[in-house]
């Protein structure tokens, strides 16, 4: 079980582009997986811009990250799964300074697992 499909949609409100999972896919009453949903903003659609132009190099990380959400949801429930994006990663910059980023800032991931690690 994980991400097994990709769907592109457009938000109805004024939110920015984002990725999520939804649209559970069943086969013979068994959950097979979910769709990765790339949600375009209403603004970008109305103005003909592509907010996901930078996503190609990150797509494996996005799929991995959303798959982790799916697995946590199956094991622990939706509330625990949603908290994954609230986790903050602290890493030292030197001279006593620390940088803090959210777990879902995938540009900082060092591999395609979708997880941010600090060496």
PDB file of C-alpha atoms in Angstrom:
ATOM      1  CA  UNK A   1       0.000   0.000   0.000  1.00  0.00           C
ATOM      2  CA  UNK A   2       1.205   3.472  -0.827  1.00  0.00           C
ATOM      3  CA  UNK A   3       1.003   5.912  -3.719  1.00  0.00           C
ATOM      4  CA  UNK A   4      -0.071   4.111  -6.878  1.00  0.00           C
ATOM      5  CA  UNK A   5      -1.489   6.878  -9.067  1.00  0.00           C
ATOM      6  CA  UNK A   6      -1.043  10.588  -9.815  1.00  0.00           C
ATOM      7  CA  UNK A   7      -3.866  13.097 -10.191  1.00  0.00           C
ATOM      8  CA  UNK A   8      -3.636  16.793 -11.057  1.00  0.00           C
ATOM      9  CA  UNK A   9      -6.337  19.074  -9.693  1.00  0.00           C
ATOM     10  CA  UNK A  10      -6.968  22.750  -8.979  1.00  0.00           C
ATOM     11  CA  UNK A  11      -7.863  24.289  -5.640  1.00  0.00           C
ATOM     12  CA  UNK A  12     -11.111  26.178  -5.337  1.00  0.00           C
ATOM     13  CA  UNK A  13      -9.844  28.568  -2.668  1.00  0.00           C
ATOM     14  CA  UNK A  14      -6.847  30.898  -2.607  1.00  0.00           C
ATOM     15  CA  UNK A  15      -4.352  28.345  -1.267  1.00  0.00           C
ATOM     16  CA  UNK A  16      -0.924  27.864  -2.816  1.00  0.00           C
ATOM     17  CA  UNK A  17       0.077  24.756  -4.766  1.00  0.00           C
ATOM     18  CA  UNK A  18       0.539  21.678  -2.615  1.00  0.00           C
ATOM     19  CA  UNK A  19       0.806  17.911  -2.766  1.00  0.00           C
ATOM     20  CA  UNK A  20      -1.279  15.465  -0.792  1.00  0.00           C
ATOM     21  CA  UNK A  21      -2.705  11.984  -1.026  1.00  0.00           C
ATOM     22  CA  UNK A  22      -6.359  11.069  -1.420  1.00  0.00           C
ATOM     23  CA  UNK A  23      -8.691   9.082  -3.648  1.00  0.00           C
ATOM     24  CA  UNK A  24      -8.310   5.628  -2.065  1.00  0.00           C
ATOM     25  CA  UNK A  25      -8.171   2.891  -4.689  1.00  0.00           C
ATOM     26  CA  UNK A  26      -9.740  -0.478  -3.872  1.00  0.00           C
ATOM     27  CA  UNK A  27      -9.592  -3.841  -5.621  1.00  0.00           C
ATOM     28  CA  UNK A  28     -12.014  -6.544  -4.469  1.00  0.00           C
ATOM     29  CA  UNK A  29     -12.778  -4.567  -1.289  1.00  0.00           C
ATOM     30  CA  UNK A  30      -9.083  -4.376  -0.330  1.00  0.00           C
ATOM     31  CA  UNK A  31      -7.345  -0.995  -0.185  1.00  0.00           C
ATOM     32  CA  UNK A  32      -4.540  -0.983  -2.736  1.00  0.00           C
ATOM     33  CA  UNK A  33      -3.279   2.552  -2.258  1.00  0.00           C
ATOM     34  CA  UNK A  34      -3.891   6.232  -2.824  1.00  0.00           C
ATOM     35  CA  UNK A  35      -3.358   8.820  -5.520  1.00  0.00           C
ATOM     36  CA  UNK A  36      -0.685  11.469  -5.226  1.00  0.00           C
ATOM     37  CA  UNK A  37      -2.586  14.683  -5.821  1.00  0.00           C
ATOM     38  CA  UNK A  38      -0.813  17.708  -7.253  1.00  0.00           C
ATOM     39  CA  UNK A  39      -3.111  20.597  -6.401  1.00  0.00           C
ATOM     40  CA  UNK A  40      -2.600  23.702  -8.525  1.00  0.00           C
ATOM     41  CA  UNK A  41      -3.570  27.060  -7.094  1.00  0.00           C
ATOM     42  CA  UNK A  42      -6.521  28.885  -8.536  1.00  0.00           C
ATOM     43  CA  UNK A  43      -4.229  31.876  -9.166  1.00  0.00           C
ATOM     44  CA  UNK A  44      -1.740  29.874 -11.265  1.00  0.00           C
ATOM     45  CA  UNK A  45      -4.506  28.271 -13.309  1.00  0.00           C
ATOM     46  CA  UNK A  46      -6.184  31.607 -14.016  1.00  0.00           C
ATOM     47  CA  UNK A  47      -2.852  33.196 -14.995  1.00  0.00           C
ATOM     48  CA  UNK A  48      -1.429  30.262 -16.960  1.00  0.00           C
ATOM     49  CA  UNK A  49       1.587  29.739 -14.718  1.00  0.00           C
ATOM     50  CA  UNK A  50       2.978  26.436 -13.480  1.00  0.00           C
ATOM     51  CA  UNK A  51       3.673  26.317  -9.770  1.00  0.00           C
ATOM     52  CA  UNK A  52       5.031  22.774 -10.063  1.00  0.00           C
ATOM     53  CA  UNK A  53       7.801  23.560 -12.532  1.00  0.00           C
ATOM     54  CA  UNK A  54      10.399  22.868  -9.841  1.00  0.00           C
ATOM     55  CA  UNK A  55       8.867  19.524  -8.808  1.00  0.00           C
ATOM     56  CA  UNK A  56      10.450  17.202 -11.369  1.00  0.00           C
ATOM     57  CA  UNK A  57      13.678  16.799  -9.396  1.00  0.00           C
ATOM     58  CA  UNK A  58      11.750  16.239  -6.168  1.00  0.00           C
ATOM     59  CA  UNK A  59       9.020  13.858  -7.355  1.00  0.00           C
ATOM     60  CA  UNK A  60      10.585  10.735  -5.827  1.00  0.00           C
ATOM     61  CA  UNK A  61      10.859  12.538  -2.497  1.00  0.00           C
ATOM     62  CA  UNK A  62       7.247  13.708  -2.736  1.00  0.00           C
ATOM     63  CA  UNK A  63       5.993  10.179  -3.487  1.00  0.00           C
ATOM     64  CA  UNK A  64       8.068   8.750  -0.620  1.00  0.00           C
ATOM     65  CA  UNK A  65       6.882  11.441   1.786  1.00  0.00           C
ATOM     66  CA  UNK A  66       3.212  10.923   0.937  1.00  0.00           C
ATOM     67  CA  UNK A  67       3.664   7.131   1.136  1.00  0.00           C
ATOM     68  CA  UNK A  68       4.982   7.556   4.675  1.00  0.00           C
ATOM     69  CA  UNK A  69       1.781   9.485   5.455  1.00  0.00           C
ATOM     70  CA  UNK A  70      -0.278   6.603   4.022  1.00  0.00           C
ATOM     71  CA  UNK A  71       1.551   3.964   6.085  1.00  0.00           C
ATOM     72  CA  UNK A  72       1.336   5.984   9.315  1.00  0.00           C
ATOM     73  CA  UNK A  73      -2.375   6.556   8.643  1.00  0.00           C
ATOM     74  CA  UNK A  74      -2.902   2.802   8.259  1.00  0.00           C
ATOM     75  CA  UNK A  75      -0.945   1.975  11.442  1.00  0.00           C
ATOM     76  CA  UNK A  76      -1.781   4.885  13.740  1.00  0.00           C
ATOM     77  CA  UNK A  77      -4.637   6.877  12.219  1.00  0.00           C
ATOM     78  CA  UNK A  78      -5.064  10.134  10.319  1.00  0.00           C
ATOM     79  CA  UNK A  79      -4.310  12.421  13.272  1.00  0.00           C
ATOM     80  CA  UNK A  80      -0.858  10.906  13.814  1.00  0.00           C
ATOM     81  CA  UNK A  81      -0.162  10.848  10.071  1.00  0.00           C
ATOM     82  CA  UNK A  82      -1.002  14.547   9.735  1.00  0.00           C
ATOM     83  CA  UNK A  83       1.453  15.385  12.537  1.00  0.00           C
ATOM     84  CA  UNK A  84       4.369  14.220  10.367  1.00  0.00           C
ATOM     85  CA  UNK A  85       4.422  17.610   8.635  1.00  0.00           C
ATOM     86  CA  UNK A  86       4.476  19.396  11.999  1.00  0.00           C
ATOM     87  CA  UNK A  87       7.779  17.804  13.015  1.00  0.00           C
ATOM     88  CA  UNK A  88      10.630  20.274  13.064  1.00  0.00           C
ATOM     89  CA  UNK A  89      14.208  19.399  12.254  1.00  0.00           C
ATOM     90  CA  UNK A  90      16.952  21.360  14.024  1.00  0.00           C
ATOM     91  CA  UNK A  91      20.459  21.372  12.611  1.00  0.00           C
ATOM     92  CA  UNK A  92      23.535  23.362  13.590  1.00  0.00           C
ATOM     93  CA  UNK A  93      24.912  26.048  11.305  1.00  0.00           C
ATOM     94  CA  UNK A  94      28.019  26.698  13.370  1.00  0.00           C
ATOM     95  CA  UNK A  95      28.997  29.315  15.945  1.00  0.00           C
ATOM     96  CA  UNK A  96      26.075  28.282  18.135  1.00  0.00           C
ATOM     97  CA  UNK A  97      23.400  28.971  15.540  1.00  0.00           C
ATOM     98  CA  UNK A  98      20.655  26.478  14.696  1.00  0.00           C
ATOM     99  CA  UNK A  99      18.430  26.285  11.629  1.00  0.00           C
ATOM    100  CA  UNK A 100      14.870  24.952  12.006  1.00  0.00           C
ATOM    101  CA  UNK A 101      12.819  23.548   9.135  1.00  0.00           C
ATOM    102  CA  UNK A 102       9.574  21.585   8.908  1.00  0.00           C
ATOM    103  CA  UNK A 103       9.710  17.906   7.995  1.00  0.00           C
ATOM    104  CA  UNK A 104       7.823  18.489   4.751  1.00  0.00           C
ATOM    105  CA  UNK A 105      10.427  20.869   3.296  1.00  0.00           C
ATOM    106  CA  UNK A 106      11.728  18.190   0.949  1.00  0.00           C
ATOM    107  CA  UNK A 107      14.356  20.357  -0.703  1.00  0.00           C
ATOM    108  CA  UNK A 108      16.535  19.623   2.333  1.00  0.00           C
ATOM    109  CA  UNK A 109      16.248  15.823   2.045  1.00  0.00           C
ATOM    110  CA  UNK A 110      19.585  14.259   1.112  1.00  0.00           C
ATOM    111  CA  UNK A 111      18.110  11.239  -0.704  1.00  0.00           C
ATOM    112  CA  UNK A 112      14.830  10.145  -2.248  1.00  0.00           C
ATOM    113  CA  UNK A 113      13.260   8.780   0.936  1.00  0.00           C
ATOM    114  CA  UNK A 114      11.491  12.085   1.534  1.00  0.00           C
ATOM    115  CA  UNK A 115      13.024  12.224   5.011  1.00  0.00           C
ATOM    116  CA  UNK A 116      15.266  15.004   6.194  1.00  0.00           C
ATOM    117  CA  UNK A 117      18.313  13.816   8.071  1.00  0.00           C
ATOM    118  CA  UNK A 118      21.112  15.688   9.761  1.00  0.00           C
ATOM    119  CA  UNK A 119      24.651  14.321   9.540  1.00  0.00           C
TER     120      UNK A 119
END
